[in-house]
């Protein structure tokens, strides 16, 4: 346990340069326990460098602390309480069972919990045999990395484009997993697109050329686990639109003119971005909160 201030993230005057080029320039940031913060900005804005400083991977100017401890000098203690999902999966050659055993030993968390999270995401680790992690598909790698990060108790979650390779069903489960720890865990969720993460957070920090260009609160979107009932009617059948809607798990009816199903609430903007490509075909679109299954 990091201590009484577990979950606090503090960054003060953080600067980092590579070969004379300043990538971070005097960044100040504070995240309270239970806050969910989106870190957005164009490629090269400094998001990944900031994350690596938080994880203790880089030396830097200024101060960084997680739970009152500096990630560089107390890295093992900090990382035991930080869950991290990288944007790009590491090129690990170790077999999946060895990876899970290693992660369990390093994190001090039962391997079974990580496997349970993986199964919830739709990937049974036992089905992979001894395949090397590097040989898995992008979606399989992402599910295992999420399982390692969320299959244990953490005070801070740092997630870099965490749901990019997940199918809609796995994304919905991922949002449910975040909801289960939303009250007690600080979250920093990085993305280059605000619409990907806006519904997951209640605060947005934008980096531009290594500086904080925006730090503002947004309307609370409610529970991360909310589900939306969706019904779309097309003016005429169109195969391209049908493929896109089927990819979201919607059922095709009325000869390809009507599509119905449920969506994860935090995916609403992403979904609307998809259907906007076919707006000329859409006769009606309905999104409403679906009844909870346990209600």
XYZ file of C-alpha atoms in Angstrom:
295
model
C 0.000 0.000 0.000
C 1.410 3.422 -0.926
C -0.037 5.052 2.178
C -2.678 7.473 3.343
C -2.438 9.473 0.117
C -2.769 6.392 -2.116
C -4.242 7.383 -5.458
C -2.923 10.947 -5.460
C -0.995 11.915 -8.588
C 1.101 15.075 -8.368
C 3.165 16.645 -11.163
C 4.899 19.993 -10.649
C 7.101 21.823 -13.136
C 7.715 18.634 -15.125
C 10.053 19.126 -18.071
C 11.770 16.597 -20.309
C 14.044 17.080 -23.310
C 15.513 14.666 -25.828
C 18.679 15.770 -27.654
C 17.944 19.390 -26.898
C 14.284 19.244 -27.950
C 11.924 19.979 -25.063
C 9.020 17.506 -25.171
C 7.476 18.483 -21.824
C 7.724 22.079 -20.700
C 6.733 22.899 -17.117
C 3.705 20.614 -16.805
C 1.615 20.923 -13.623
C -1.063 18.313 -12.945
C -2.906 16.997 -9.898
C -5.292 14.028 -9.887
C -7.252 13.196 -6.761
C -8.256 9.662 -5.691
C -11.322 8.605 -7.670
C -10.851 11.202 -10.424
C -11.043 10.062 -14.037
C -8.970 12.292 -16.300
C -8.615 12.182 -20.079
C -5.175 13.077 -21.421
C -5.591 14.205 -25.021
C -3.493 15.877 -27.657
C -2.083 15.353 -31.121
C 0.757 12.947 -31.805
C 3.930 14.528 -30.447
C 2.113 16.618 -27.839
C 3.956 14.851 -25.000
C 1.329 12.377 -23.742
C 3.504 9.274 -23.887
C 6.490 11.081 -22.367
C 4.318 12.264 -19.464
C 3.091 8.707 -18.894
C 6.634 7.347 -18.900
C 7.672 9.943 -16.347
C 4.748 8.878 -14.158
C 5.922 5.271 -14.431
C 9.488 6.186 -13.490
C 10.964 5.274 -16.866
C 12.617 8.664 -17.527
C 14.750 11.088 -15.606
C 13.308 14.602 -15.731
C 13.236 18.090 -14.302
C 10.513 18.948 -11.790
C 8.654 16.750 -9.327
C 6.451 13.693 -9.853
C 4.770 11.637 -7.148
C 2.184 8.876 -7.017
C 0.734 8.254 -3.606
C 3.401 10.469 -2.069
C 6.310 8.512 -3.579
C 8.617 9.415 -6.462
C 8.356 6.807 -9.257
C 12.088 6.942 -9.992
C 13.369 6.369 -6.461
C 10.573 4.088 -5.221
C 9.671 2.445 -8.495
C 8.928 -1.069 -7.262
C 6.624 0.222 -4.506
C 4.802 2.553 -6.871
C 4.363 0.037 -9.683
C 2.853 -2.509 -7.310
C -0.092 -0.133 -6.931
C -0.281 1.179 -10.508
C -2.057 -0.622 -13.328
C -0.743 0.284 -16.798
C -2.054 -0.579 -20.253
C 0.317 0.642 -22.997
C -0.763 1.847 -26.414
C 1.611 -0.553 -28.173
C 1.914 -4.090 -26.768
C 5.511 -4.977 -25.862
C 7.217 -7.541 -28.152
C 7.338 -10.233 -25.471
C 8.389 -13.693 -26.646
C 7.476 -15.510 -23.437
C 4.552 -17.979 -23.594
C 1.229 -16.725 -22.218
C 1.321 -18.942 -19.061
C 4.836 -17.708 -18.247
C 3.736 -14.096 -18.780
C 0.810 -14.506 -16.374
C 3.019 -16.204 -13.769
C 5.598 -13.439 -14.099
C 2.975 -10.661 -13.813
C 1.442 -12.364 -10.794
C 4.813 -12.589 -9.035
C 5.795 -8.994 -9.808
C 2.420 -7.531 -8.818
C 1.833 -9.796 -5.831
C -1.622 -10.668 -7.122
C -3.118 -14.133 -7.722
C -2.806 -15.327 -11.303
C -6.402 -16.563 -11.104
C -7.739 -13.026 -10.778
C -5.998 -11.977 -13.972
C -7.380 -15.032 -15.739
C -10.894 -14.213 -14.509
C -10.675 -10.720 -15.984
C -9.360 -12.130 -19.259
C -12.288 -14.573 -19.459
C -14.732 -11.737 -18.814
C -13.186 -9.911 -21.764
C -13.806 -12.968 -23.943
C -10.360 -14.563 -23.903
C -9.716 -17.786 -21.981
C -5.927 -17.923 -21.373
C -5.990 -21.727 -21.250
C -7.200 -21.760 -24.862
C -3.938 -20.147 -25.971
C -1.755 -23.011 -24.781
C 1.895 -21.963 -24.703
C 1.701 -19.531 -27.610
C 4.173 -16.656 -27.300
C 2.572 -13.337 -26.424
C 4.140 -11.767 -29.535
C 2.251 -14.234 -31.765
C -1.205 -13.253 -30.498
C -3.588 -11.021 -32.414
C -3.859 -7.356 -31.495
C -7.145 -7.919 -29.687
C -5.813 -10.900 -27.728
C -2.733 -8.927 -26.625
C -4.900 -6.028 -25.507
C -7.214 -8.270 -23.472
C -4.285 -9.894 -21.674
C -2.660 -6.537 -20.907
C -5.951 -5.231 -19.513
C -6.346 -8.429 -17.481
C -2.887 -7.951 -15.938
C -3.631 -4.284 -15.121
C -7.166 -4.773 -13.790
C -6.790 -8.249 -12.319
C -5.316 -6.847 -9.119
C -5.878 -4.082 -6.601
C -4.471 -0.730 -7.718
C -4.677 2.870 -6.557
C -3.889 4.373 -9.966
C -4.726 3.233 -13.509
C -2.760 4.683 -16.425
C -4.348 3.643 -19.704
C -2.919 4.588 -23.111
C -5.534 4.045 -25.864
C -6.751 1.073 -23.808
C -9.719 -0.081 -25.891
C -8.322 0.532 -29.367
C -8.133 -3.151 -30.383
C -11.217 -4.432 -28.549
C -14.420 -5.628 -30.160
C -17.683 -3.983 -28.974
C -18.532 -6.757 -26.494
C -15.072 -6.632 -24.932
C -15.224 -2.828 -24.809
C -18.487 -3.036 -22.858
C -16.901 -5.425 -20.341
C -13.843 -3.166 -20.112
C -16.065 -0.215 -19.190
C -17.802 -2.373 -16.576
C -14.416 -3.273 -15.081
C -13.536 0.402 -14.831
C -16.912 1.149 -13.236
C -16.275 -1.457 -10.533
C -13.297 0.528 -9.241
C -14.288 4.057 -10.268
C -14.877 5.281 -6.713
C -11.530 4.213 -5.292
C -9.035 4.411 -8.167
C -7.487 7.414 -9.920
C -7.504 7.035 -13.693
C -5.495 8.776 -16.395
C -6.778 7.711 -19.814
C -4.733 8.864 -22.796
C -6.029 9.224 -26.346
C -5.413 11.374 -29.374
C -9.205 11.596 -29.881
C -11.478 13.112 -27.248
C -14.561 11.270 -28.568
C -12.874 7.971 -27.687
C -12.645 8.806 -23.981
C -15.043 11.688 -23.268
C -17.748 9.427 -21.845
C -15.242 7.717 -19.523
C -14.107 10.805 -17.643
C -15.244 13.986 -15.959
C -12.121 16.038 -16.624
C -10.017 16.681 -19.726
C -6.356 17.718 -19.836
C -5.014 18.635 -23.267
C -1.304 18.794 -24.021
C 0.055 20.902 -26.875
C 3.789 21.094 -27.575
C 4.589 19.854 -24.099
C 2.411 22.322 -22.216
C -1.033 22.029 -20.631
C -3.275 23.857 -23.103
C -6.566 22.959 -21.401
C -7.596 21.566 -18.021
C -11.356 21.587 -17.661
C -14.221 19.561 -16.287
C -16.906 18.157 -18.555
C -20.440 17.007 -17.887
C -20.505 13.771 -15.893
C -21.723 11.019 -18.193
C -22.996 8.835 -15.359
C -22.158 5.195 -14.823
C -19.439 3.640 -16.953
C -21.480 0.432 -17.001
C -24.654 1.930 -18.529
C -26.030 0.143 -21.588
C -27.948 1.779 -24.436
C -30.724 0.165 -26.460
C -30.278 1.064 -30.119
C -32.630 0.892 -33.084
C -31.708 2.149 -36.549
C -33.930 2.089 -39.611
C -32.406 2.586 -43.053
C -34.253 4.036 -46.034
C -33.000 1.107 -48.104
C -30.694 -1.871 -47.581
C -27.021 -1.051 -48.048
C -24.316 -3.673 -47.548
C -21.579 -1.274 -46.435
C -23.828 0.189 -43.743
C -24.997 -3.293 -42.746
C -21.408 -4.505 -42.270
C -20.615 -1.511 -40.075
C -23.719 -2.017 -37.911
C -23.220 -5.776 -37.627
C -19.667 -5.088 -36.402
C -21.293 -3.322 -33.435
C -23.296 -6.450 -32.645
C -26.626 -5.113 -33.911
C -29.175 -7.624 -35.202
C -30.302 -7.289 -38.800
C -34.061 -7.392 -39.428
C -36.619 -6.471 -42.075
C -34.414 -7.492 -44.964
C -31.492 -5.330 -43.937
C -33.462 -2.151 -43.261
C -33.675 -2.355 -39.439
C -30.871 -2.979 -36.927
C -31.378 -3.424 -33.188
C -29.227 -4.259 -30.188
C -27.424 -2.748 -27.225
C -24.275 -0.668 -26.934
C -21.960 0.291 -24.111
C -22.898 3.782 -22.967
C -19.330 5.159 -23.094
C -19.168 4.114 -26.765
C -22.012 6.408 -27.833
C -19.816 9.044 -29.477
C -17.679 6.447 -31.195
C -20.801 4.688 -32.473
C -22.361 7.911 -33.715
C -19.132 8.652 -35.522
C -19.500 5.328 -37.334
C -23.137 5.809 -38.344
C -22.538 9.422 -39.428
C -20.881 8.006 -42.551
C -24.272 6.620 -43.548
C -26.456 9.515 -42.390
C -28.052 9.900 -45.832
C -29.434 6.342 -45.486
C -30.806 6.659 -41.946
C -34.571 7.140 -41.633
C -34.596 6.950 -37.831
C -32.136 6.389 -34.999
C -33.037 5.758 -31.366
C -30.671 5.480 -28.415
C -32.101 5.077 -24.929
C -30.841 3.706 -21.650
C -31.503 -0.013 -21.462
C -32.924 -1.560 -18.285
C -30.286 -3.056 -16.024
C -30.183 -6.847 -16.170
C -30.199 -7.069 -12.376
C -33.082 -4.625 -11.974
